[in-house]
Tab-separated table of C-alpha atoms in Angstrom:
chain	number	residue	atom	x	y	z
A	1	MET	CA	-25.792	23.845	-15.883
A	2	GLU	CA	-28.368	22.540	-13.237
A	3	VAL	CA	-27.140	21.303	-10.404
A	4	HIS	CA	-28.854	18.159	-8.338
A	5	VAL	CA	-28.787	17.074	-4.880
A	6	GLU	CA	-28.209	13.516	-5.868
A	7	ASP	CA	-25.165	14.673	-7.710
A	8	THR	CA	-23.628	16.765	-4.993
A	9	LEU	CA	-24.444	16.026	-1.345
A	10	GLY	CA	-25.977	12.742	-2.455
A	11	ALA	CA	-22.503	11.756	-3.677
A	12	LEU	CA	-20.632	13.264	-0.892
A	13	PHE	CA	-22.637	11.682	1.673
A	14	ILE	CA	-21.823	8.316	0.636
A	15	GLY	CA	-18.276	8.659	-0.439
A	16	ALA	CA	-17.981	10.042	3.373
A	17	LEU	CA	-20.097	6.868	4.502
A	18	ILE	CA	-17.076	4.501	2.688
A	19	THR	CA	-14.579	6.698	4.084
A	20	MET	CA	-15.081	6.312	7.576
A	21	ALA	CA	-15.477	2.646	7.036
A	22	VAL	CA	-12.142	2.053	5.467
A	23	TYR	CA	-10.616	4.529	7.918
A	24	GLY	CA	-11.732	1.998	10.958
A	25	ILE	CA	-9.795	-0.405	8.824
A	26	THR	CA	-6.927	1.948	8.621
A	27	THR	CA	-6.708	2.389	12.535
A	28	LEU	CA	-7.108	-1.167	12.870
A	29	GLN	CA	-4.142	-1.937	10.886
A	30	MET	CA	-2.098	0.359	13.102
A	31	TYR	CA	-2.990	-1.466	16.076
A	32	PHE	CA	-2.040	-4.388	14.713
A	33	TYR	CA	1.499	-3.197	13.338
A	34	TYR	CA	2.619	-1.750	16.626
A	35	MET	CA	1.399	-4.612	18.647
A	36	TYR	CA	2.840	-7.214	16.046
A	37	PHE	CA	6.381	-5.074	15.383
A	38	PRO	CA	7.580	-3.709	18.523
A	39	ARG	CA	11.155	-4.032	17.406
A	40	ASP	CA	10.680	-2.174	14.251
A	41	GLU	CA	13.169	0.756	13.510
A	42	TRP	CA	12.033	3.763	14.872
A	43	VAL	CA	11.822	5.463	11.391
A	44	VAL	CA	9.127	2.961	10.349
A	45	LYS	CA	7.192	3.648	13.070
A	46	LEU	CA	7.028	7.328	12.607
A	47	LEU	CA	6.086	6.769	8.970
A	48	VAL	CA	2.964	4.634	10.083
A	49	ALA	CA	2.199	7.378	12.914
A	50	LEU	CA	2.342	10.020	10.238
A	51	ILE	CA	-0.039	8.157	7.759
A	52	TRP	CA	-2.362	7.649	10.621
A	53	ILE	CA	-2.357	11.306	11.477
A	54	LEU	CA	-2.666	12.679	7.894
A	55	ASP	CA	-5.754	10.106	7.458
A	56	THR	CA	-7.395	11.281	10.706
A	57	LEU	CA	-6.726	14.986	9.572
A	58	HIS	CA	-8.551	14.273	6.150
A	59	VAL	CA	-11.376	12.581	8.057
A	60	ILE	CA	-11.795	15.827	10.007
A	61	PHE	CA	-11.940	17.965	7.239
A	62	MET	CA	-13.932	15.897	5.400
A	63	GLY	CA	-16.305	16.357	8.291
A	64	HIS	CA	-16.234	19.848	8.330
A	65	ALA	CA	-17.179	19.905	4.334
A	66	LEU	CA	-20.108	17.660	5.213
A	67	HIS	CA	-21.199	19.908	8.295
A	68	TYR	CA	-20.857	22.777	6.163
A	69	TYR	CA	-22.997	21.886	3.178
A	70	LEU	CA	-25.625	19.568	5.478
A	71	ILE	CA	-26.243	21.427	8.482
A	72	SER	CA	-24.408	25.134	8.062
A	73	GLU	CA	-25.786	26.024	4.567
A	74	PHE	CA	-28.676	23.274	4.660
A	75	GLY	CA	-31.225	24.471	2.117
A	76	ASN	CA	-29.341	27.196	0.630
A	77	PRO	CA	-28.710	26.139	-3.122
A	78	LYS	CA	-25.681	28.754	-3.579
A	79	ALA	CA	-23.573	26.919	-1.188
A	80	GLN	CA	-23.822	24.237	-3.658
A	81	VAL	CA	-22.058	26.226	-6.447
A	82	TYR	CA	-18.986	27.104	-4.369
A	83	GLY	CA	-16.299	24.489	-3.129
A	84	ILE	CA	-15.568	25.168	0.777
A	85	TRP	CA	-11.838	25.326	1.683
A	86	SER	CA	-11.855	22.078	4.078
A	87	LEU	CA	-12.981	19.883	1.088
A	88	PHE	CA	-10.239	21.315	-0.998
A	89	THR	CA	-7.695	21.057	1.759
A	90	SER	CA	-8.762	17.089	1.971
A	91	ILE	CA	-7.735	16.352	-1.582
A	92	GLY	CA	-4.249	18.007	-0.680
A	93	ILE	CA	-3.928	15.662	2.336
A	94	ASN	CA	-4.677	12.643	0.456
A	95	ILE	CA	-2.016	13.677	-2.238
A	96	LEU	CA	0.568	14.087	0.441
A	97	MET	CA	-0.491	10.682	1.879
A	98	ALA	CA	-0.190	9.070	-1.491
A	99	PHE	CA	3.206	10.881	-2.016
A	100	VAL	CA	4.523	9.431	1.176
A	101	VAL	CA	3.698	6.164	0.561
A	102	GLN	CA	4.824	5.778	-3.110
A	103	CYS	CA	8.396	7.209	-1.594
A	104	PHE	CA	8.272	4.436	0.851
A	105	PHE	CA	7.832	1.873	-2.090
A	106	THR	CA	10.462	3.596	-4.201
A	107	GLN	CA	12.958	3.454	-1.258
A	108	ARG	CA	12.439	-0.449	-0.841
A	109	ILE	CA	12.756	-0.763	-4.576
A	110	PHE	CA	16.039	0.999	-4.720
A	111	GLN	CA	17.236	-1.239	-1.691
A	112	LEU	CA	16.112	-4.520	-3.632
A	113	CYS	CA	17.634	-3.434	-7.238
A	114	PRO	CA	20.969	-4.557	-8.183
A	115	SER	CA	23.728	-1.928	-7.511
A	116	ASN	CA	24.133	-1.430	-11.437
A	117	LYS	CA	20.560	-0.517	-11.817
A	118	ARG	CA	18.967	0.894	-8.705
A	119	TRP	CA	19.596	4.682	-9.832
A	120	LEU	CA	18.157	4.186	-12.976
A	121	VAL	CA	15.038	2.184	-11.833
A	122	SER	CA	14.529	4.219	-8.805
A	123	SER	CA	14.990	7.627	-11.025
A	124	ILE	CA	12.197	6.620	-13.427
A	125	ILE	CA	9.827	5.824	-10.487
A	126	GLY	CA	10.442	8.783	-8.689
A	127	PHE	CA	10.186	10.922	-11.711
A	128	THR	CA	6.739	9.597	-11.812
A	129	VAL	CA	6.064	9.755	-8.031
A	130	ILE	CA	6.919	13.535	-7.877
A	131	ALA	CA	5.096	14.524	-11.221
A	132	HIS	CA	1.998	12.758	-9.439
A	133	PHE	CA	2.625	15.086	-6.435
A	134	CYS	CA	3.121	17.905	-7.964
A	135	PHE	CA	0.487	18.160	-10.402
A	136	GLY	CA	-1.711	17.250	-7.692
A	137	MET	CA	-0.898	20.088	-5.800
A	138	GLU	CA	-1.579	22.078	-8.913
A	139	THR	CA	-4.453	20.651	-8.961
A	140	VAL	CA	-5.294	21.771	-5.673
A	141	ALA	CA	-4.304	25.169	-6.139
A	142	LEU	CA	-6.361	25.672	-9.206
A	143	VAL	CA	-9.474	24.387	-7.511
A	144	PHE	CA	-8.935	27.091	-4.586
A	145	VAL	CA	-8.992	29.998	-7.196
A	146	LYS	CA	-11.904	28.930	-9.292
A	147	ARG	CA	-13.778	27.681	-6.262
A	148	GLU	CA	-16.856	27.358	-8.668
A	149	PHE	CA	-17.697	23.767	-9.634
A	150	THR	CA	-18.822	24.871	-12.741
A	151	ARG	CA	-15.530	26.161	-13.352
A	152	LEU	CA	-13.703	23.137	-12.430
A	153	LYS	CA	-13.750	21.860	-15.756
A	154	GLU	CA	-11.011	24.639	-17.091
A	155	VAL	CA	-8.433	22.750	-14.565
A	156	SER	CA	-9.045	19.101	-16.401
A	157	LEU	CA	-6.478	19.602	-19.139
A	158	ILE	CA	-4.075	22.079	-17.121
A	159	ALA	CA	-3.781	19.868	-13.996
A	160	ALA	CA	-5.986	17.070	-13.334
A	161	LEU	CA	-5.578	15.014	-16.369
A	162	PRO	CA	-1.598	14.848	-16.078
A	163	PHE	CA	-2.145	14.088	-12.118
A	164	GLY	CA	-4.386	11.138	-12.976
A	165	VAL	CA	-1.945	9.925	-15.573
A	166	PHE	CA	1.036	10.120	-13.419
A	167	ALA	CA	-1.224	8.721	-10.517
A	168	ILE	CA	-1.278	5.423	-12.494
A	169	LEU	CA	2.303	5.373	-14.122
A	170	SER	CA	3.342	5.553	-10.904
A	171	ASP	CA	1.670	2.601	-9.052
A	172	VAL	CA	2.120	0.785	-12.230
A	173	PHE	CA	5.895	1.268	-12.142
A	174	ILE	CA	5.975	0.514	-8.445
A	175	ALA	CA	4.003	-2.530	-9.113
A	176	LEU	CA	5.712	-3.825	-12.274
A	177	ALA	CA	9.610	-3.175	-10.530
A	178	LEU	CA	8.577	-5.204	-7.366
A	179	CYS	CA	7.126	-8.137	-9.468
A	180	ILE	CA	10.361	-8.094	-11.372
A	181	LEU	CA	12.742	-7.875	-8.606
A	182	LEU	CA	10.795	-10.668	-6.806
A	183	HIS	CA	10.419	-12.824	-9.703
A	184	SER	CA	13.958	-12.804	-10.491
A	185	ASN	CA	14.688	-14.235	-6.978
A	186	ARG	CA	12.818	-17.357	-7.897
A	187	SER	CA	14.688	-20.864	-7.426
A	188	ASP	CA	14.231	-24.400	-7.937
A	189	PHE	CA	12.713	-24.880	-4.340
A	190	SER	CA	8.989	-24.375	-4.158
A	191	ASP	CA	8.745	-23.340	-0.829
A	192	THR	CA	10.709	-20.312	-1.758
A	193	ASN	CA	8.825	-19.972	-4.873
A	194	ASN	CA	5.552	-20.054	-3.243
A	195	LEU	CA	6.523	-17.199	-0.523
A	196	ILE	CA	7.836	-15.201	-3.870
A	197	ASN	CA	4.585	-15.816	-5.714
A	198	LYS	CA	2.595	-14.369	-2.466
A	199	LEU	CA	4.573	-11.033	-2.494
A	200	ILE	CA	4.017	-10.713	-5.820
A	201	VAL	CA	0.257	-10.955	-5.659
A	202	TYR	CA	0.331	-8.515	-2.755
A	203	ALA	CA	2.167	-6.286	-4.859
A	204	ILE	CA	-0.251	-6.203	-7.867
A	205	ASN	CA	-3.187	-6.061	-5.816
A	206	ARG	CA	-2.048	-3.079	-4.210
A	207	CYS	CA	-1.565	-1.424	-7.623
A	208	LEU	CA	-4.704	-2.856	-9.273
A	209	LEU	CA	-7.077	-1.224	-6.431
A	210	THR	CA	-5.528	2.118	-6.135
A	211	THR	CA	-4.853	2.411	-10.087
A	212	VAL	CA	-8.858	1.831	-10.881
A	213	VAL	CA	-9.827	3.934	-8.374
A	214	ALA	CA	-7.644	6.549	-9.820
A	215	ILE	CA	-8.743	6.110	-13.196
A	216	VAL	CA	-12.631	6.302	-12.033
A	217	GLU	CA	-11.770	9.482	-10.403
A	218	VAL	CA	-10.312	11.536	-13.362
A	219	VAL	CA	-12.573	10.199	-15.904
A	220	THR	CA	-15.668	11.336	-13.153
A	221	PHE	CA	-13.874	14.798	-12.599
A	222	ILE	CA	-13.376	15.516	-16.303
A	223	ALA	CA	-16.970	14.054	-17.310
A	224	VAL	CA	-19.251	15.632	-14.323
A	225	PRO	CA	-17.115	18.508	-12.925
A	226	ASN	CA	-19.916	19.983	-11.425
A	227	SER	CA	-20.661	17.346	-9.374
A	228	PHE	CA	-19.055	15.915	-5.862
A	229	TYR	CA	-18.896	12.718	-7.408
A	230	SER	CA	-14.918	12.713	-7.878
A	231	PHE	CA	-14.291	14.512	-4.639
A	232	ALA	CA	-16.504	11.371	-2.911
A	233	ILE	CA	-13.987	8.988	-4.716
A	234	ASP	CA	-10.972	11.027	-3.395
A	235	PHE	CA	-12.456	10.622	0.030
A	236	ILE	CA	-11.664	6.864	-0.432
A	237	ILE	CA	-8.468	7.056	-2.385
A	238	GLY	CA	-6.348	8.297	0.379
A	239	LYS	CA	-7.380	5.453	2.628
A	240	LEU	CA	-6.605	3.089	-0.213
A	241	TYR	CA	-2.922	4.138	0.039
A	242	ALA	CA	-2.964	4.447	3.846
A	243	ASN	CA	-4.061	0.486	3.762
A	244	SER	CA	-1.611	-0.412	1.036
A	245	LEU	CA	1.592	0.796	3.156
A	246	LEU	CA	0.091	-0.897	6.683
A	247	ALA	CA	-1.118	-4.078	4.711
A	248	ALA	CA	2.462	-4.592	3.402
A	249	LEU	CA	3.889	-3.917	6.832
A	250	ASN	CA	1.442	-6.491	8.909
A	251	SER	CA	1.918	-8.947	5.960
A	252	ARG	CA	5.208	-10.044	7.301
A	253	LYS	CA	3.472	-11.809	10.249
A	254	THR	CA	1.415	-13.742	8.083
A	255	LEU	CA	4.404	-14.837	5.591
A	256	ARG	CA	6.327	-15.630	8.652
A	257	GLY	CA	3.571	-17.487	10.112
A	258	ASN	CA	2.887	-19.829	7.206
A	259	ASN	CA	6.898	-20.723	6.635
A	260	GLN	CA	6.877	-21.365	10.048
A	261	ASP	CA	4.283	-23.744	10.315
A	262	GLN	CA	5.926	-25.540	6.969
A	263	SER	CA	9.254	-25.971	9.058
A	264	MET	CA	7.294	-27.395	11.998
A	265	SER	CA	5.293	-29.712	9.773
A	266	THR	CA	8.470	-31.127	8.072
A	267	GLU	CA	10.105	-32.016	11.183
A	268	LEU	CA	6.873	-33.230	12.818
A	269	SER	CA	6.673	-35.895	9.847
A	270	THR	CA	10.078	-36.968	9.738
A	271	SER	CA	10.048	-37.532	13.730
A	272	PHE	CA	6.957	-39.676	13.417
A	273	ASN	CA	8.282	-41.900	10.708
A	274	ILE	CA	11.821	-42.282	12.347
A	275	THR	CA	10.653	-43.618	15.594
A	276	SER	CA	7.912	-45.889	14.158
A	277	VAL	CA	10.593	-47.635	12.026
A	278	ALA	CA	13.678	-47.618	14.320
A	279	ALA	CA	12.177	-47.478	17.864
A	280	ASP	CA	15.075	-49.089	19.716
A	281	ASN	CA	17.562	-46.765	18.163
A	282	ALA	CA	15.436	-43.311	18.223
A	283	ALA	CA	17.339	-40.725	19.528
A	284	SER	CA	20.737	-41.079	16.900
A	285	GLY	CA	18.290	-41.968	13.988
A	286	LEU	CA	16.148	-38.810	14.461
A	287	VAL	CA	19.154	-36.918	14.605
A	288	ASN	CA	20.650	-38.270	11.285
A	289	VAL	CA	17.493	-38.087	9.273
A	290	ARG	CA	16.875	-34.808	10.444
A	291	SER	CA	20.040	-33.779	9.069
A	292	ARG	CA	19.417	-35.547	5.854
A	293	GLN	CA	15.890	-33.919	5.749
A	294	SER	CA	17.031	-30.709	6.090
A	295	ALA	CA	19.718	-31.371	3.169
A	296	MET	CA	17.388	-32.918	0.585
A	297	ASN	CA	13.910	-31.125	1.239
A	298	ASP	CA	13.217	-27.537	0.308
A	299	ARG	CA	13.157	-25.306	3.266
A	300	VAL	CA	12.818	-21.601	3.415
A	301	ASP	CA	13.674	-19.671	6.310
A	302	VAL	CA	13.066	-15.638	5.569
A	303	ASP	CA	13.869	-12.946	8.087
A	304	ILE	CA	11.733	-10.285	6.746
A	305	ALA	CA	12.504	-7.003	8.131
A	306	ASP	CA	12.983	-7.473	12.022
A	307	LYS	CA	14.638	-4.185	14.130
A	308	ASP	CA	18.186	-5.449	13.954
A	309	SER	CA	18.138	-7.054	10.461
A	310	ARG	CA	20.025	-5.485	7.411
A	311	HIS	CA	19.336	-8.302	5.058
A	312	THR	CA	17.193	-10.887	3.781
A	313	THR	CA	17.866	-14.493	4.589
A	314	ILE	CA	16.578	-17.010	2.299
A	315	GLN	CA	17.701	-20.894	3.156
A	316	THR	CA	17.089	-23.445	0.932
A	317	GLY	CA	18.506	-26.954	1.527
A	318	THR	CA	22.044	-26.412	2.977
A	319	SER	CA	23.016	-23.346	1.320
A	320	THR	CA	22.360	-20.040	2.576
A	321	GLN	CA	21.879	-16.649	0.754
A	322	LYS	CA	22.218	-13.508	2.251
A	323	SER	CA	20.937	-10.817	0.245
A	324	ARG	CA	21.997	-6.953	1.156
A	325	ARG	CA	18.102	-6.237	0.166
A	326	SER	CA	16.793	-5.043	3.112
A	327	ASN	CA	13.120	-5.367	4.238
A	328	ALA	CA	12.178	-7.179	1.097
A	329	GLY	CA	9.023	-8.012	3.062
A	330	TYR	CA	7.653	-4.251	2.587
A	331	ILE	CA	5.125	-5.221	-0.410
């Protein structure tokens, strides 16, 4: 089958441009994480560093592949027939990065689940995550063996198709489990429900983006295996997994900030009303009404995964619920 430059080098170049832009976002998110959350546990800090290192290695191998096809072997049509080792290695790095990110979310689901269901739910999700990783590594091994792009279609049914299916299933199961667990914590208080709704939206968005890209990558690999379109898409999907993890960690600042703003707004409103009605007895009136206001109105204080916390605290009215589900903000 004839190979066109637009389908090979053109696709690779465009994919690399988009990938570098997303890599810049990854680096920026990593900077924000270390700046805003210096008290996080060292394990989480190490995880963020590992993700960024893997992402950087992927960019290096991607750059090597581009240099090979566009500079070293420029004008050599035979070079476009075979895949360079760095191109295939970059796929393996993305698979490893996706595996680490999915394991992180699976571990959070294990902590959020009730004790009588956590092993069942985590085992189902863990199976899809491990299958995704294993079929992905099998795909990488086979493309190293085949090398010729015209022979990559032989890999489709053996490994690439199961790899794509389990990539989709693992992301969907993770998002579904997070949504169900969060929805089960809804209460009669609007502030609590608003916070939970935001967390659910984050979980769905994370799943939706990676799932759509995974579907497009698998379909492209099967439909046009002798082109570079699937490799260009694979360049991008690894960055999406990295950003999904960092966005989940950094979203804690936004959620916590919104919650503090709501508490301050309620407090200022109460203070203004009391001082205007009873200026002669403002001090005692302010204290009494603040106490009543705290008991009557919705108030939600969420402690989302600080260094020393081992639980998530949700305070509604006068009752405080302390959950053993640590790090609930990591979604």
